[in-house]
Coordinates of C-alpha atoms and ligand atoms in Angstrom, one line a residue:
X965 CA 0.0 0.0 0.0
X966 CA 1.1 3.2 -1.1
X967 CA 2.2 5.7 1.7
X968 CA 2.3 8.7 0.5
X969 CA -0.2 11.1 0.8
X970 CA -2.2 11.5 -2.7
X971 CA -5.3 13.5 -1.9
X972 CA -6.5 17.1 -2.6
X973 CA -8.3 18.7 0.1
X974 CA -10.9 21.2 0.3
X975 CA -11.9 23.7 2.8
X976 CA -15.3 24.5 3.4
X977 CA -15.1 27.1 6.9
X978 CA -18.4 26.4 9.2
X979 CA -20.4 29.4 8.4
X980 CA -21.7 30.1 12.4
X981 CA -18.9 28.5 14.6
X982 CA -19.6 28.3 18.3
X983 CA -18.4 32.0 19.7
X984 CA -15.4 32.2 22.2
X985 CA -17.7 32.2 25.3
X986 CA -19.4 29.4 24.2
X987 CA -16.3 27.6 23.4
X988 CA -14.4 28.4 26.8
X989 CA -17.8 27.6 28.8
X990 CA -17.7 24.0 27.0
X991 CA -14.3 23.6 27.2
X992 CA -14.6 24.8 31.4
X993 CA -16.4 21.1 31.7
X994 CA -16.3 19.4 28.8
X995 CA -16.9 15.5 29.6
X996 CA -16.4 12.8 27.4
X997 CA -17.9 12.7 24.2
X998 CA -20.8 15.4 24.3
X999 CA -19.8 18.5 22.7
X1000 CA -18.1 18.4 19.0
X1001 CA -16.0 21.1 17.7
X1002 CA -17.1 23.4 14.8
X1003 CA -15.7 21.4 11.6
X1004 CA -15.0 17.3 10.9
X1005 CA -13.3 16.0 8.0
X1006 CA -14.6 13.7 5.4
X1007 CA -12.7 11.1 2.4
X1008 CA -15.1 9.3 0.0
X1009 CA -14.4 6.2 -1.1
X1010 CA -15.9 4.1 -4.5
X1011 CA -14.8 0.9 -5.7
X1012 CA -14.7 2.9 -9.0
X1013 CA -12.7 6.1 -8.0
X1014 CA -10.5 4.6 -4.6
X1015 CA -10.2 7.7 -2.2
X1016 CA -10.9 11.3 -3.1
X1017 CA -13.0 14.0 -2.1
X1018 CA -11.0 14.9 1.0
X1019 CA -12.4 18.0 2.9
X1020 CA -12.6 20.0 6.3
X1021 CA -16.5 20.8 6.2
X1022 CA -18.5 22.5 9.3
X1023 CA -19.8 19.5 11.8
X1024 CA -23.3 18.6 11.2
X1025 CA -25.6 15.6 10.2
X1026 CA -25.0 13.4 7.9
X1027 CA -28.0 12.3 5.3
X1028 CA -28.1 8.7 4.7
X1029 CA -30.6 6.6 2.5
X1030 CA -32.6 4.3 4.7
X1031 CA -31.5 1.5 3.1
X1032 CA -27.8 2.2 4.3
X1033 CA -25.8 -0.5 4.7
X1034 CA -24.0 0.3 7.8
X1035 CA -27.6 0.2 9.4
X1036 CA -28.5 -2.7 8.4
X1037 CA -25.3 -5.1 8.2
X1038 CA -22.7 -3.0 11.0
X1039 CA -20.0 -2.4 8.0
X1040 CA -17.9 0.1 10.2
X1041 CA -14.8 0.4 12.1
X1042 CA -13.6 3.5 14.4
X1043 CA -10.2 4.4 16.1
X1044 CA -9.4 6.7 19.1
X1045 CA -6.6 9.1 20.1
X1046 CA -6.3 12.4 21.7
X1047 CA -4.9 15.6 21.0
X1048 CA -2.4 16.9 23.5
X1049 CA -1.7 20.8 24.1
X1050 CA 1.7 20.9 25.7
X1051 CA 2.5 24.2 27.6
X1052 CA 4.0 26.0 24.7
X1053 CA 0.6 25.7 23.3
X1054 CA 1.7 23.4 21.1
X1055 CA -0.4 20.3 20.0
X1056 CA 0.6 16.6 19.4
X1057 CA -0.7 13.4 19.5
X1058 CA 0.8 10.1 20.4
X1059 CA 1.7 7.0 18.1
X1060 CA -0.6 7.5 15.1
X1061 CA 1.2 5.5 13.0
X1062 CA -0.3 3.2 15.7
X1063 CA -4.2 3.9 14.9
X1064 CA -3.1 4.4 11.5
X1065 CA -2.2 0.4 10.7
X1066 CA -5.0 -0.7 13.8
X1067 CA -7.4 0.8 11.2
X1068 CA -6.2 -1.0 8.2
X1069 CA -6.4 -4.2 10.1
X1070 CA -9.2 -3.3 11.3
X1071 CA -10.6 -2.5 7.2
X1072 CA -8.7 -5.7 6.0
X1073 CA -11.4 -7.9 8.6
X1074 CA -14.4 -5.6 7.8
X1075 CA -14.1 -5.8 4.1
X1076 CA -13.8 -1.9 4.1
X1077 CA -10.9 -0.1 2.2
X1078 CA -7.4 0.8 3.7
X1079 CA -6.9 4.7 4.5
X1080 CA -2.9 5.0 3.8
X1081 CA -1.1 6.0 6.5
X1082 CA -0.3 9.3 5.4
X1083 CA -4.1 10.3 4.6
X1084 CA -5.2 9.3 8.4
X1085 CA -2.6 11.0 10.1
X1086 CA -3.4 14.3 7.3
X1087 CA -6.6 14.2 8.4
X1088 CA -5.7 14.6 11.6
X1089 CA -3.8 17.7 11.3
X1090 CA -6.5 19.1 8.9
X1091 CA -9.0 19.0 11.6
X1092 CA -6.5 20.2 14.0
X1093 CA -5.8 23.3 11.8
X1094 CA -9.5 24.0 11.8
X1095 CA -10.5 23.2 15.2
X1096 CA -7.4 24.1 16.9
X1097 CA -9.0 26.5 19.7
X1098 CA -10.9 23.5 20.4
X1099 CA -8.0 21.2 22.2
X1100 CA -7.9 22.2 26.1
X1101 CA -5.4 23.3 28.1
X1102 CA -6.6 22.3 32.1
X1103 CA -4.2 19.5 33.4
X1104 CA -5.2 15.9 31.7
X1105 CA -7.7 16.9 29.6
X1106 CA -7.5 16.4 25.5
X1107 CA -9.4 16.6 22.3
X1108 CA -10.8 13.1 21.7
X1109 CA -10.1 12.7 18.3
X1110 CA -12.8 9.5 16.7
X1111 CA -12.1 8.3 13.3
X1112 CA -14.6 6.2 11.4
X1113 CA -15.4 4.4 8.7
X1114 CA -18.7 3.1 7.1
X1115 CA -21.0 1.0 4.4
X1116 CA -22.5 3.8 2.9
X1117 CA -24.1 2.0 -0.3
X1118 CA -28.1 2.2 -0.4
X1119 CA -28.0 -1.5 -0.6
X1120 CA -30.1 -4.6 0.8
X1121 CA -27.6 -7.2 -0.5
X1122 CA -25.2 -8.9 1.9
X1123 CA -21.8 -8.3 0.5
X1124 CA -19.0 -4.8 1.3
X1125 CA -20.0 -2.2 0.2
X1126 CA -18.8 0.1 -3.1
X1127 CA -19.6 3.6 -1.2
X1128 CA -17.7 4.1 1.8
X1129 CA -17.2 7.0 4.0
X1130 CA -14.5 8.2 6.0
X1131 CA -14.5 10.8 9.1
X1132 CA -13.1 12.3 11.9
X1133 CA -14.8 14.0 14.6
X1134 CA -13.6 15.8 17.5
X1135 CA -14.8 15.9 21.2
X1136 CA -13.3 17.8 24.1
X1137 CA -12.5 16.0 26.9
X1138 CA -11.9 16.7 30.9
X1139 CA -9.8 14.5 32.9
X1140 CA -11.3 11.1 33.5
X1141 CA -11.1 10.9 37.3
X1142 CA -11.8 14.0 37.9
X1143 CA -10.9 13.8 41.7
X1144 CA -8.0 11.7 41.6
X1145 CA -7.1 8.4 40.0
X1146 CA -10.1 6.1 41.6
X1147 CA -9.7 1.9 41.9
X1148 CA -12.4 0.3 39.4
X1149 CA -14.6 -2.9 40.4
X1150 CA -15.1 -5.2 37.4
X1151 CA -17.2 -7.9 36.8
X1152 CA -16.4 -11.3 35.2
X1153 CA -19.4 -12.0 32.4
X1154 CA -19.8 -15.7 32.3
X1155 CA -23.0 -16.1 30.7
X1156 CA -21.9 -13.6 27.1
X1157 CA -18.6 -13.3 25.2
X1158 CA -17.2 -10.1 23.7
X1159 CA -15.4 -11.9 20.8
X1160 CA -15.2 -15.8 19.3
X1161 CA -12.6 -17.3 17.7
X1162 CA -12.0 -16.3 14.0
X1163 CA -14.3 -13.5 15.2
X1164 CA -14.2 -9.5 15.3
X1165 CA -12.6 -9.3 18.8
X1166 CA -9.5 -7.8 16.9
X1167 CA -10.8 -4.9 14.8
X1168 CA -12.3 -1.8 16.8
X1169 CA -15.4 -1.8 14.8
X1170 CA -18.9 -0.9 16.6
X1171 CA -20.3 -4.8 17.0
X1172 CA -18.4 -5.7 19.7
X1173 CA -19.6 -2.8 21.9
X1174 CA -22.9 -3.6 20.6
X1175 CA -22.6 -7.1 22.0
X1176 CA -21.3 -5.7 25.4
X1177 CA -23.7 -3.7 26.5
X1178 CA -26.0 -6.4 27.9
X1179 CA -22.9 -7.6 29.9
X1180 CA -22.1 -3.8 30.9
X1181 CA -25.3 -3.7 32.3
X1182 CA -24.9 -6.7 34.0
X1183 CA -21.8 -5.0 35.8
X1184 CA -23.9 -1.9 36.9
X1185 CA -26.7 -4.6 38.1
X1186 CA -23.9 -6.4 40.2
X1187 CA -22.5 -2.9 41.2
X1188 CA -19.3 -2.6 39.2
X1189 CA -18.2 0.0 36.5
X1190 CA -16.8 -2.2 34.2
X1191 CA -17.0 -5.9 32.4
X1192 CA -14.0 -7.9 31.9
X1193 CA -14.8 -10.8 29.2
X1194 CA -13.1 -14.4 29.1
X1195 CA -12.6 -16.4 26.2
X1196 CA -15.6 -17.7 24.0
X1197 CA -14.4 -21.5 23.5
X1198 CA -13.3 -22.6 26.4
X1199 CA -14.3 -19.8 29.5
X1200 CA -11.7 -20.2 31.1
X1201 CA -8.9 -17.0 29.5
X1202 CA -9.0 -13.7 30.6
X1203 CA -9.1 -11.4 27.8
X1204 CA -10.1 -7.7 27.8
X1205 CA -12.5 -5.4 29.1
X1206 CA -15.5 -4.1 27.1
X1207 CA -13.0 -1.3 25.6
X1208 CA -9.6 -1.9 27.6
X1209 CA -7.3 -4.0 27.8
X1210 CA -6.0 -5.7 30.9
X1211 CA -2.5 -6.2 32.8
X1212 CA -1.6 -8.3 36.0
X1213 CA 1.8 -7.0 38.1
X1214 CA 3.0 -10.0 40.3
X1215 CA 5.1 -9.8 43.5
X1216 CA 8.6 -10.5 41.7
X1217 CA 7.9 -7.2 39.3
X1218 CA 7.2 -9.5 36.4
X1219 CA 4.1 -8.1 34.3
X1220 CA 1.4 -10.4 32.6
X1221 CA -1.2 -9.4 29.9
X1222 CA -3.2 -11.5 28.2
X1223 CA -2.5 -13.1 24.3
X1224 CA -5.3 -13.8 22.1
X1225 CA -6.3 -13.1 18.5
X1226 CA -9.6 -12.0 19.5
X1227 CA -8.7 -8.7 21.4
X1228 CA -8.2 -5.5 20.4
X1229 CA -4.1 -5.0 20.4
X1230 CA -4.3 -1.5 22.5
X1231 CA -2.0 1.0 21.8
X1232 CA -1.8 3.0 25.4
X1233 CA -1.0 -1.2 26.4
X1234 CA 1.6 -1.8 24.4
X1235 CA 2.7 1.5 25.6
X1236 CA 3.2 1.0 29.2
X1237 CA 4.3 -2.6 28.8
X1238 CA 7.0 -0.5 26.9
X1239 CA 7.9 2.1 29.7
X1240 CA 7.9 -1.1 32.3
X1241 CA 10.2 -3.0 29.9
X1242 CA 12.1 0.2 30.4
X1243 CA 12.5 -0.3 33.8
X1244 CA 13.6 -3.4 33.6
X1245 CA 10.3 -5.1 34.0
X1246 CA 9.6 -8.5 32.2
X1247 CA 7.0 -8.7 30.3
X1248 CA 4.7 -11.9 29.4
X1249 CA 2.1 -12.0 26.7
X1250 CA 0.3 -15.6 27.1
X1251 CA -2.6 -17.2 28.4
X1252 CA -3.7 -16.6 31.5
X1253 CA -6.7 -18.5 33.4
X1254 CA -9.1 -16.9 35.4
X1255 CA -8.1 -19.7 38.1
X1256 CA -4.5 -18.1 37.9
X1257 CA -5.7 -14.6 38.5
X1258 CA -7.7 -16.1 41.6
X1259 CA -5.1 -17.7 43.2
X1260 CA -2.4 -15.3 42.6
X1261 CA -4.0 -12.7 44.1
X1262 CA -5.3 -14.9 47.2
X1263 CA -1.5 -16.2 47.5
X1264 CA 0.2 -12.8 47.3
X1265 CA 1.8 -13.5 44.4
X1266 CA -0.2 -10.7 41.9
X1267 CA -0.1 -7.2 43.7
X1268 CA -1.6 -4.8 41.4
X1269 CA -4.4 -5.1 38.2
X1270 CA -5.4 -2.5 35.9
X1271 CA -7.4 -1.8 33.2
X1272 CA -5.7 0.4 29.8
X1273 CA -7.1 2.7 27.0
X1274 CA -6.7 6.0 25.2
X1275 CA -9.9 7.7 27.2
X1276 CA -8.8 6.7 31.3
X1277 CA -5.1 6.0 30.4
X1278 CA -4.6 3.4 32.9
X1279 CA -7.1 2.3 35.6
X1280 CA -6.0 0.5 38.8
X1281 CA -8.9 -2.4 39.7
X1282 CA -9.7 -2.5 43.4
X1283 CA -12.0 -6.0 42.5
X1284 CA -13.2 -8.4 40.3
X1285 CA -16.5 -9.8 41.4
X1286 CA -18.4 -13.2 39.7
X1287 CA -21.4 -14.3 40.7
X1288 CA -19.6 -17.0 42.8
X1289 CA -16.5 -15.5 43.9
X1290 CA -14.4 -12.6 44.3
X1291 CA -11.0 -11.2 43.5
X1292 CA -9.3 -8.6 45.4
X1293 CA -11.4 -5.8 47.8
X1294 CA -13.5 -2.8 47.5
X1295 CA -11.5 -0.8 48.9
X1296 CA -8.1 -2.0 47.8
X1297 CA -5.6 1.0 46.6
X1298 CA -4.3 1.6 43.5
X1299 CA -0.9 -0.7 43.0
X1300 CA 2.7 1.9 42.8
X1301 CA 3.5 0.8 39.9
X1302 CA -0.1 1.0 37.7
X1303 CA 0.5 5.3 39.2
X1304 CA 3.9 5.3 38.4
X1305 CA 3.3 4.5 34.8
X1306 CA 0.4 6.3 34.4
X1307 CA 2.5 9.2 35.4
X1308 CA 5.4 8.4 32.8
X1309 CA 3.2 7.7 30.4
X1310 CA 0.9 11.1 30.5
X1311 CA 3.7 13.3 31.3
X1312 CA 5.1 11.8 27.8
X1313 CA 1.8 12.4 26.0
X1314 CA 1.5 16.2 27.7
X1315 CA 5.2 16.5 26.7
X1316 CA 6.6 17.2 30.5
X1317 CA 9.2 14.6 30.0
X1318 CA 11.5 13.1 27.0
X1319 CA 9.6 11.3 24.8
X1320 CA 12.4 8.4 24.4
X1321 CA 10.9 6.5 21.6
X1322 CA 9.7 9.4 19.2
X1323 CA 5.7 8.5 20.0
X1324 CA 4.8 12.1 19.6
X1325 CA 3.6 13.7 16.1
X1326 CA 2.6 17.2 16.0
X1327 CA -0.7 18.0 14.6
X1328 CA -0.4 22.1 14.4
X1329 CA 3.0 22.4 12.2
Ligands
LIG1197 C1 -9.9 0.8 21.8 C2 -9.9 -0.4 22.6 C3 -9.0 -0.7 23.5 C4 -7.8 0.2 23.9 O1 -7.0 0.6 22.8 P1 -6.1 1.9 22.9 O2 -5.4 1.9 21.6 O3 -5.2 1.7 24.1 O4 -7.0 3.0 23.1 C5 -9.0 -1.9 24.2 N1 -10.1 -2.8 24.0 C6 -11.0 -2.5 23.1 C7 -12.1 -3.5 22.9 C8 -11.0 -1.3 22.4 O5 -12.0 -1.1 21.5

């Protein structure tokens, strides 16, 4: 695949943009995911014509034929990243490259095309150049940036579709614990799987969140904030979250996260198993049983669990609850290690330390 970039864009300015004291009154207390800044971007794609039509156009709804065939058949795939303002008022945003080939594996699975690398990341910075008053300053907060991809052919038929659209969208965000880093109780879903073997589970695309909810509701039901999913064949693997990945620190400092082909490979993981491989931290990517996770922590032997993503960065887990046992406590802290790389990694991504491994692109240059 060809990695230069190849479009032409357009620029079409939103004709009423929010005012400044509308802006700074959203950006005050933004969220997650409820207010949208004044423009989005938008590449077309035909079987007939490949990519083209790239533009910045003002945010609004889109028009689609009932007959749609995202509606009907779930042809779509999304990423997520942030945009960063750094104290020089500059704005990055971390590993792209990343999201960039996540979303062509993610394409290659749901039959969709593959955005080169250079057109994602582009259409980054192009909304960044539009939007730019829209990324906040306030301590951990960001400009979610969500990238997606649909079926857009007015077709009935089962098979991918020739039409296909491409956006970005951006939503300001506040700092996810908003009064300090707060322990999470999960809860192990036993009777529904996220992913099955030669499944989705890999690709970020909307069905597997569609097929968690039930279990997410479960969680709330059993008083936890968040489900953690085992494997479909045999119940017995530990494997993500609804929409983060998950990591196990044992007493000797070695670090455990689960291998599988039917999770989503998570960039902000990969990240911190990075920084701990750093410190001299060895890492294991393998099965791991739910019996292991148990015992371990009932022995002494695993000392901290958290949960990783783009939108909370890390998030220690006090407890994981099932309906006939459970792991941990309530009221258990958050482990020094899940803070300490939480730390490195943010203060990489707000650029208050070195960024070592060059994961920092810059969106407004
Ligand atoms: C997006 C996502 C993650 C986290 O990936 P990051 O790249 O770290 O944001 C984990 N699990 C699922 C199911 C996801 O969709």
């Amino acid at each position: 695949m060809a990695n230069s970039q190849t479009l032409n864009w357009t620029v079409s300015a939103n004709p009423a943009p929010k005012s400044k004291s509308e802006r700074d009154a959203i950006l005050a207390t933004p969220g997650f995911g409820v207010y949208f800044t004044d423009h989005m971007v938008g590449i077309d794609w035909s079987k007939s014509d490949g990519w083209h039509n790239a533009r910045v156009e003002p945010y609004g709804p889109l028009s689609l034929d009932p007959a749609t065939a995202v509606l009907h058949y779930a042809q779509e795939i999304f990423e997520g990243m942030k945009a960063y303002r750094h104290a020089d008022n500059s704005i990055w945003t971390f590993r792209p490259q990343a999201n960039a080939a996540r979303m062509q594996r993610s394409a290659v699975r749901l039959a969709l095309p593959e955005l080169p690398e250079a057109d994602f990341i582009e259409s980054l910075r192009r909304l960044i150049s539009a939007d730019a008053d829209w990324v906040p300053s306030a301590p951990e907060t960001s400009l979610y940036l969500r990238p997606f991809m649909f079926a857009r052919e007015s077709f009935l038929g089962v098979r991918a579709s020739e039409d296909v659209a491409y956006y970005v969208i951006g939503s300001p965000a506040g700092a996810y614990f908003k009064s300090g880093v707060a322990p999470v109780s999960i809860w192990l879903s036993t009777k529904y799987a996220r992913a099955g073997k030669g499944g989705t589970g890999a690709a970020k695309t909307g069905g597997n969140y569609a097929s968690s909810l039930v279990a997410q509701a479960e969680a709330y039901e059993n008083g936890c904030q968040q489900v953690v999913f085992l494997d479909s064949s045999e119940g017995k693997y530990l494997e993500e979250l609804g929409g983060m990945n998950i990591v196990l620190v044992y007493s000797d400092g070695h670090i455990v996260t689960p291998d599988s082909d039917s999770i989503l490979q998570g960039v902000t993981r990969d990240s911190i198993l990075q920084l701990a491989e750093d410190r001299g931290h060895k890492v294991e990517r393998r099965h791991i049983t739910i019996d292991e996770w148990r015992d371990g922590v009932a022995s002494g032997d695993i000392v901290e669990m958290f949960a990783c993503g783009t939108a909370a960065v890390v998030t220690p887990i006090a407890q994981l609850k099932a309906a006939d046992f459970t792991i941990g406590s309530a009221d258990a802290k958050a482990g020094a290690l899940t803070m300490e790389l939480r730390e490195q990694l943010t203060d990489i991504q707000y650029g208050r330390t070195e960024d070592k491994h060059g994961w920092l692109t810059r969106l407004d240059a």
